[in-house]
Amino acid sequence: MLTAHAYAATSATGPLTPVTVERRDVGPHDVLIEIKYCGICHSDIHNVRGEWGSAAYPLVPGHEIAGIVTEVGSEVTRHAVGDRVGVGCMVDSCRTCAPCRRGEEQYCLEGTTLTYGSVDRDGTLTQGGYSTHMVVTEDFVVAVPEGIGLDEAAPLLCAGVTTYSPLRRWGAGPGSRVAVIGLGGLGHMAVKLAHAMGAEVTVLSQSLKKMDDGLRLGADHYHATSDPETFEKLVGSFDLIVNTVSAKLDLDAYLSLVAVGGAMVNVGAPAEPLSISVFSLIMQGRSYAGSLIGGIAETQEMLDFCAEHGLGAEVEVIPAEKINEAYEQVMASDARYRFVIDTSTLG
Ligand code: NAP
Ligand code: ZN
Ligand code: ZN
């Protein structure tokens, strides 16, 4: 066993505080990772605050993990000591069900093993990446290509793949008009990725505060959703809308912006139920869908795509003692655009 330094939530309301966690011995198919950076995803906040249902405490969040392999098990073939690697939202799955076999481990019918807050195969609760080390089965560890810094790579493991996957599935590319709702961690990656895929990209943000950034990140257009005119002038303008918002929205208003036969895909995961009038869908043949992260092979594909296009996340690296402050800033839609913890400061 290895004792790792970490930060954990001990209740739904209190601050995260320093703890230690035990990592299992490196098994034949495991790799030991010295974590260098871990991103702060809004899902961490939903989870630790019990917004998605009660959590088991102490809970070490973090599923945007980048680091270096420091030990490998006897049977490991995919990774070697010294490799730059990443771990996202999953650390295992059944590997035999239909979704697992087609590379959609996130939809494992047995329930994928999440990086934190899931019961692991040995019966212990998984603990995430706000931590100095972790042990992960090699198949759920991906390679971070040279050319992407580990700090800017970390958020790609969740925010990157969660936006890459629906953009690919719904055909973002030259000639398609893509809108992104919310310029936060996921939203800023959606803008970069959709732009790199060749789509015409529009940001729909609450205000124009982040407009210069949005245009610099690759958006062609930027509109404030607080301005009612936005909804009048953009009716039927988009082939695909990716909704990254962490709070409840008036979906009918946004669906009116989808072109005939187009789609809106929800990746944002607010705790409150959302409602839709079926007329928003049937009158223009629109679709509304959800999407959960992406599979392991797709995560590797996304990292390789980012390396090829010179993309990484726009990050603000923080020491551990700033985690609680960063949570408040994320809650206020004020992350620019992903806080990433320097794990050398964890203790
Ligand atoms: P984030 O950095 O906080 O970004 C969310 C953005 O949504 C904010 O920056 C803000 O953008 C906008 N927003 C926030 N509150 C709003 C409100 N009341 N009305 C309108 N817009 C609002 O969060 P994130 O880390 O990108 O995560 C976003 C959501 O995706 C979370 O719910 C998270 O749990 C979920 N998520 C889902 C998956 C998945 O697999 N489906 C994976 C990761 C995360 P503006 O300031 O530009 O308006
Ligand atoms: Zn996440
Ligand atoms: Zn499965």
Coordinates of C-alpha atoms and ligand atoms in Angstrom, one line a residue:
M1 CA 0.0 0.0 0.0
L2 CA 1.1 3.5 -0.7
T3 CA -0.1 6.5 1.3
A4 CA -1.0 9.5 -0.9
H5 CA -1.6 13.0 0.2
A6 CA -4.9 14.4 -0.9
Y7 CA -7.7 16.9 -0.3
A8 CA -11.2 15.6 0.6
A9 CA -14.7 16.8 1.3
T10 CA -15.8 15.5 4.7
S11 CA -19.4 16.8 4.3
A12 CA -21.7 18.4 1.8
T13 CA -21.3 21.8 3.3
G14 CA -17.8 22.1 4.7
P15 CA -14.6 23.0 3.0
L16 CA -12.2 20.4 1.4
T17 CA -9.3 19.7 3.8
P18 CA -6.0 17.8 3.7
V19 CA -6.2 14.0 4.2
T20 CA -4.2 10.9 3.3
V21 CA -5.5 8.0 1.2
E22 CA -4.2 4.5 0.9
R23 CA -3.6 3.3 -2.7
R24 CA -3.6 -0.4 -3.4
D25 CA -0.5 -2.4 -4.2
V26 CA 0.4 -2.3 -7.9
G27 CA -1.2 -5.5 -9.3
P28 CA -0.1 -7.2 -12.5
H29 CA -2.2 -5.0 -14.8
D30 CA -1.9 -1.8 -12.8
V31 CA 0.2 1.3 -13.2
L32 CA 1.2 3.7 -10.4
I33 CA 0.9 7.3 -11.4
E34 CA 2.6 10.2 -9.7
I35 CA -0.1 12.8 -10.3
K36 CA 1.2 16.2 -11.4
Y37 CA -2.0 18.1 -12.1
C38 CA -5.7 17.6 -11.6
G39 CA -8.5 19.9 -13.0
I40 CA -11.5 21.1 -11.0
C41 CA -14.6 20.1 -12.9
H42 CA -18.0 21.4 -12.0
S43 CA -19.0 17.8 -11.5
D44 CA -16.7 17.6 -8.5
I45 CA -18.7 20.4 -7.0
H46 CA -22.1 18.8 -7.8
N47 CA -20.7 15.5 -6.2
V48 CA -19.1 16.8 -3.0
R49 CA -22.1 19.0 -2.3
G50 CA -24.5 16.1 -2.6
E51 CA -26.4 17.8 -5.5
W52 CA -26.6 14.5 -7.4
G53 CA -27.6 12.4 -4.4
S54 CA -25.8 11.7 -1.2
A55 CA -22.1 11.2 -1.4
A56 CA -19.9 9.0 0.9
Y57 CA -17.4 11.0 2.9
P58 CA -14.5 11.6 3.1
L59 CA -14.5 12.0 -0.7
V60 CA -11.4 12.9 -2.7
P61 CA -12.8 14.4 -6.0
G62 CA -10.9 14.9 -9.2
H63 CA -11.2 13.1 -12.6
E64 CA -9.0 15.3 -14.8
I65 CA -5.7 13.7 -14.0
A66 CA -2.3 14.1 -15.7
G67 CA 0.9 12.6 -14.4
I68 CA 3.9 10.3 -14.8
V69 CA 4.0 6.5 -14.5
T70 CA 6.4 5.6 -11.7
E71 CA 5.8 1.8 -11.5
V72 CA 4.1 -0.8 -13.7
G73 CA 2.7 -4.3 -12.9
S74 CA 4.4 -7.4 -14.3
E75 CA 1.8 -7.8 -17.1
V76 CA 1.5 -4.2 -18.2
T77 CA 2.2 -3.6 -21.9
R78 CA 0.5 -0.3 -22.7
H79 CA 2.6 2.0 -20.4
A80 CA 6.1 2.2 -19.1
V81 CA 7.8 4.0 -16.2
G82 CA 8.4 7.6 -17.2
D83 CA 5.4 7.8 -19.6
R84 CA 3.2 10.9 -19.5
V85 CA -0.3 9.7 -18.9
G86 CA -3.9 10.8 -18.1
V87 CA -6.9 9.3 -16.3
G88 CA -10.4 10.7 -16.7
C89 CA -13.8 9.9 -15.1
M90 CA -13.5 6.1 -15.2
V91 CA -11.0 3.6 -13.8
D92 CA -12.7 0.3 -14.8
S93 CA -15.8 -1.3 -16.3
C94 CA -17.0 -4.8 -16.9
R95 CA -15.4 -5.0 -20.4
T96 CA -17.8 -7.7 -21.6
C97 CA -21.1 -6.0 -22.1
A98 CA -22.1 -4.6 -25.5
P99 CA -21.3 -0.9 -24.8
C100 CA -17.9 -1.9 -23.3
R101 CA -17.1 -4.1 -26.3
R102 CA -17.8 -1.2 -28.7
G103 CA -15.6 1.2 -26.7
E104 CA -18.3 3.0 -24.8
E105 CA -17.2 2.0 -21.3
Q106 CA -19.0 5.1 -19.9
Y107 CA -22.2 3.3 -20.7
C108 CA -21.2 0.0 -19.2
L109 CA -24.3 -2.0 -18.4
E110 CA -22.8 -3.1 -15.1
G111 CA -22.1 0.5 -14.2
T112 CA -18.7 1.9 -15.0
T113 CA -16.3 2.3 -12.0
L114 CA -16.0 6.1 -11.6
T115 CA -12.7 7.6 -10.6
Y116 CA -14.1 8.7 -7.3
G117 CA -17.2 7.7 -5.2
S118 CA -17.6 4.2 -6.9
V119 CA -17.2 0.8 -5.3
D120 CA -14.0 -0.7 -6.8
R121 CA -13.5 -4.4 -7.6
D122 CA -11.8 -4.9 -4.2
G123 CA -14.8 -3.4 -2.4
T124 CA -13.2 -0.1 -1.4
L125 CA -14.5 3.2 -2.5
T126 CA -12.6 4.9 -5.3
Q127 CA -10.8 8.2 -4.4
G128 CA -10.0 10.7 -7.1
G129 CA -7.2 12.9 -8.4
Y130 CA -6.9 15.7 -5.9
S131 CA -4.1 13.5 -4.7
T132 CA -0.4 12.9 -5.2
H133 CA -0.6 9.3 -6.5
M134 CA -3.1 6.7 -7.7
V135 CA -3.1 3.1 -8.9
V136 CA -5.1 2.4 -12.1
T137 CA -5.6 -0.6 -14.3
E138 CA -3.6 0.0 -17.5
D139 CA -6.6 -0.1 -19.9
F140 CA -8.1 3.0 -18.3
V141 CA -4.9 5.0 -18.5
V142 CA -4.3 7.0 -21.7
A143 CA -1.1 8.5 -23.2
V144 CA -0.6 12.3 -23.1
P145 CA 1.1 13.2 -26.4
E146 CA 4.3 15.2 -26.4
G147 CA 3.6 18.8 -27.1
I148 CA 0.7 19.1 -24.7
G149 CA 1.8 20.3 -21.2
L150 CA 0.5 18.1 -18.4
D151 CA -1.2 21.1 -16.8
E152 CA -3.2 22.0 -20.0
A153 CA -3.7 18.3 -20.7
A154 CA -5.4 17.5 -17.4
P155 CA -8.8 19.1 -18.2
L156 CA -8.9 17.3 -21.6
L157 CA -9.5 14.1 -19.7
C158 CA -13.1 15.2 -18.8
A159 CA -13.9 18.6 -20.3
G160 CA -12.1 17.7 -23.6
V161 CA -13.6 14.3 -24.2
T162 CA -17.1 15.3 -23.0
T163 CA -17.3 18.0 -25.7
Y164 CA -15.2 16.2 -28.4
S165 CA -17.5 13.1 -28.3
P166 CA -20.8 14.9 -29.2
L167 CA -19.1 17.2 -31.7
R168 CA -17.9 14.2 -33.6
R169 CA -21.1 12.2 -33.2
W170 CA -23.3 15.0 -34.5
G171 CA -20.9 15.8 -37.3
A172 CA -19.3 19.2 -36.4
G173 CA -17.1 20.2 -39.3
P174 CA -16.8 22.5 -42.3
G175 CA -20.2 23.8 -43.3
S176 CA -21.8 23.1 -39.9
R177 CA -23.0 25.8 -37.5
V178 CA -22.3 24.9 -33.9
A179 CA -23.4 26.9 -30.9
V180 CA -22.0 26.4 -27.4
I181 CA -24.0 27.4 -24.4
G182 CA -21.9 28.5 -21.4
L183 CA -18.2 29.5 -21.7
G184 CA -16.8 27.6 -18.7
G185 CA -14.5 24.5 -18.5
L186 CA -16.5 22.4 -20.9
G187 CA -17.7 25.3 -23.0
H188 CA -14.2 26.7 -23.8
M189 CA -13.0 23.3 -24.9
A190 CA -16.1 22.9 -27.1
V191 CA -15.3 26.2 -28.8
K192 CA -11.6 25.2 -29.4
L193 CA -12.5 21.7 -30.6
A194 CA -15.4 22.7 -32.9
H195 CA -13.2 25.5 -34.4
A196 CA -10.4 23.0 -35.0
M197 CA -12.9 20.6 -36.7
G198 CA -13.8 23.4 -39.1
A199 CA -17.3 24.4 -37.9
E200 CA -18.6 27.9 -37.6
V201 CA -18.8 28.5 -33.9
T202 CA -21.1 30.7 -31.8
V203 CA -20.9 31.2 -28.1
L204 CA -24.1 31.8 -26.2
S205 CA -23.1 33.2 -22.8
Q206 CA -25.0 34.9 -20.1
S207 CA -23.2 38.2 -20.8
L208 CA -20.6 39.7 -23.1
K209 CA -18.0 39.7 -20.3
K210 CA -15.9 36.9 -21.8
M211 CA -16.5 37.9 -25.4
D212 CA -12.8 38.8 -26.2
D213 CA -11.7 35.4 -24.8
G214 CA -14.4 33.5 -26.7
L215 CA -13.3 35.0 -30.0
R216 CA -9.7 34.4 -29.2
L217 CA -10.5 30.7 -28.4
G218 CA -12.0 30.3 -31.8
A219 CA -15.6 31.5 -31.8
D220 CA -16.8 33.3 -34.9
H221 CA -19.8 34.9 -33.1
Y222 CA -20.7 35.7 -29.5
H223 CA -24.1 36.6 -28.0
A224 CA -25.4 37.4 -24.6
T225 CA -28.4 35.3 -23.6
S226 CA -29.5 38.0 -21.1
D227 CA -30.4 40.1 -24.2
P228 CA -33.9 38.9 -25.5
E229 CA -33.0 40.0 -29.0
T230 CA -30.5 37.2 -29.1
F231 CA -33.3 34.7 -29.2
E232 CA -35.2 36.7 -31.9
K233 CA -32.3 37.2 -34.3
L234 CA -30.9 33.6 -34.0
V235 CA -34.0 31.6 -34.6
G236 CA -33.2 28.4 -36.5
S237 CA -29.5 29.3 -36.9
F238 CA -27.6 26.2 -35.7
D239 CA -27.2 22.6 -36.8
L240 CA -25.9 21.6 -33.4
I241 CA -26.1 23.2 -30.0
V242 CA -24.0 21.8 -27.2
N243 CA -25.4 22.8 -23.8
T244 CA -22.7 22.8 -21.2
V245 CA -24.6 24.8 -18.5
S246 CA -24.5 23.5 -14.9
A247 CA -27.9 25.1 -14.0
K248 CA -31.5 24.9 -15.1
L249 CA -32.2 26.6 -18.5
D250 CA -35.3 27.4 -20.5
L251 CA -34.7 24.6 -23.1
D252 CA -37.6 25.6 -25.3
A253 CA -36.0 29.1 -25.9
Y254 CA -32.7 27.5 -26.9
L255 CA -34.3 24.8 -29.0
S256 CA -35.9 27.5 -31.1
L257 CA -32.4 28.4 -32.2
V258 CA -31.8 24.9 -33.7
A259 CA -32.3 24.6 -37.5
V260 CA -34.8 22.2 -39.1
G261 CA -33.5 18.7 -38.4
G262 CA -30.8 19.9 -36.1
A263 CA -30.0 18.8 -32.6
M264 CA -29.3 20.1 -29.2
V265 CA -27.1 17.9 -27.0
N266 CA -27.0 18.3 -23.3
V267 CA -23.7 17.6 -21.5
G268 CA -24.4 20.0 -18.6
A269 CA -25.8 18.1 -15.6
P270 CA -27.8 20.3 -13.3
A271 CA -29.5 18.6 -10.4
E272 CA -32.9 20.1 -11.2
P273 CA -35.1 18.5 -13.8
L274 CA -35.4 20.2 -17.2
S275 CA -38.5 20.4 -19.2
I276 CA -39.2 20.6 -22.9
S277 CA -42.4 21.2 -24.9
V278 CA -42.6 18.5 -27.5
F279 CA -43.7 21.1 -30.0
S280 CA -40.1 22.5 -29.8
L281 CA -39.0 19.2 -31.3
I282 CA -41.8 18.0 -33.6
M283 CA -42.5 21.2 -35.5
Q284 CA -39.0 21.5 -36.9
G285 CA -37.9 17.8 -36.6
R286 CA -35.4 18.7 -34.0
S287 CA -33.6 16.3 -31.7
Y288 CA -32.6 16.6 -28.1
A289 CA -30.0 14.3 -26.7
G290 CA -27.6 13.7 -23.8
S291 CA -24.0 12.6 -23.9
L292 CA -21.7 11.3 -21.1
I293 CA -17.9 11.8 -21.4
G294 CA -16.5 9.5 -24.0
G295 CA -14.9 6.0 -24.2
I296 CA -11.3 5.2 -23.5
A297 CA -10.2 4.9 -27.2
E298 CA -12.1 8.0 -28.0
T299 CA -10.3 9.8 -25.2
Q300 CA -7.0 8.8 -26.8
E301 CA -8.3 10.0 -30.2
M302 CA -9.2 13.3 -28.7
L303 CA -5.8 13.8 -27.1
D304 CA -4.1 12.9 -30.4
F305 CA -6.5 15.4 -32.2
C306 CA -5.5 18.1 -29.6
A307 CA -1.8 17.4 -30.1
E308 CA -2.2 17.6 -33.9
H309 CA -4.0 20.9 -33.7
G310 CA -1.9 22.4 -30.9
L311 CA -4.8 22.5 -28.4
G312 CA -4.8 22.3 -24.7
A313 CA -7.1 23.7 -22.0
E314 CA -6.7 27.3 -20.9
V315 CA -5.8 26.8 -17.2
E316 CA -5.1 28.6 -14.0
V317 CA -2.8 26.5 -11.9
I318 CA -3.5 26.8 -8.2
P319 CA -2.0 25.4 -5.0
A320 CA -4.1 23.1 -2.9
E321 CA -5.0 25.7 -0.3
K322 CA -6.9 27.6 -3.1
I323 CA -9.3 24.7 -3.9
N324 CA -12.2 26.0 -1.8
E325 CA -11.8 29.5 -3.2
A326 CA -11.7 28.1 -6.7
Y327 CA -15.0 26.2 -6.1
E328 CA -16.6 29.6 -5.3
Q329 CA -15.3 31.1 -8.5
V330 CA -16.5 28.2 -10.6
M331 CA -20.0 28.5 -8.9
A332 CA -19.9 32.2 -9.9
S333 CA -19.2 31.2 -13.6
D334 CA -15.8 33.0 -13.2
A335 CA -13.3 30.2 -14.0
R336 CA -11.0 31.3 -16.8
Y337 CA -11.3 28.6 -17.9
R338 CA -10.2 25.7 -15.8
F339 CA -8.6 25.7 -12.4
V340 CA -5.9 23.0 -12.2
I341 CA -4.4 21.9 -8.9
D342 CA -0.6 21.6 -8.7
T343 CA -0.5 18.3 -6.7
S344 CA 3.0 19.0 -5.4
T345 CA 1.3 21.4 -3.0
L346 CA -1.0 18.7 -1.5
G347 CA 1.4 18.0 1.4
Ligands
NAP1 P1 -18.3 25.5 -15.4 O1 -16.9 25.7 -15.7 O2 -18.9 26.1 -14.2 O3 -19.1 26.1 -16.7 C1 -20.5 26.2 -16.8 C2 -20.9 27.5 -17.5 O4 -22.3 27.5 -17.6 C3 -20.6 28.8 -16.8 O5 -19.3 29.2 -17.1 C4 -21.6 29.7 -17.4 O6 -21.1 30.2 -18.6 C5 -22.8 28.9 -17.6 N1 -23.8 29.0 -16.5 C6 -23.6 28.7 -15.2 N2 -24.7 29.0 -14.5 C7 -25.6 29.4 -15.4 C8 -27.0 29.8 -15.3 N3 -27.6 29.9 -14.2 N4 -27.6 30.2 -16.5 C9 -27.0 30.2 -17.6 N5 -25.7 29.8 -17.8 C10 -25.0 29.4 -16.7 O7 -18.7 24.0 -15.4 P2 -18.1 22.8 -16.3 O8 -17.1 22.1 -15.5 O9 -17.9 23.2 -17.7 O10 -19.4 21.8 -16.3 C11 -20.6 22.2 -16.8 C12 -21.7 21.1 -16.6 O11 -21.4 19.9 -17.3 C13 -21.8 20.7 -15.1 O12 -23.2 20.5 -14.8 C14 -21.0 19.4 -15.0 O13 -21.4 18.5 -14.0 C15 -21.4 18.8 -16.4 N6 -20.5 17.8 -16.9 C16 -21.1 16.8 -17.6 C17 -20.3 15.8 -18.2 C18 -20.9 14.8 -19.0 O14 -20.2 13.7 -19.3 N7 -22.1 15.0 -19.6 C19 -18.9 15.9 -18.0 C20 -18.3 16.9 -17.3 C21 -19.2 17.9 -16.7 P3 -21.3 31.7 -19.1 O15 -20.7 32.6 -18.0 O16 -20.6 31.8 -20.4 O17 -22.8 32.0 -19.2
ZN2 ZN -15.8 16.3 -15.2
ZN3 ZN -19.6 -3.2 -19.5

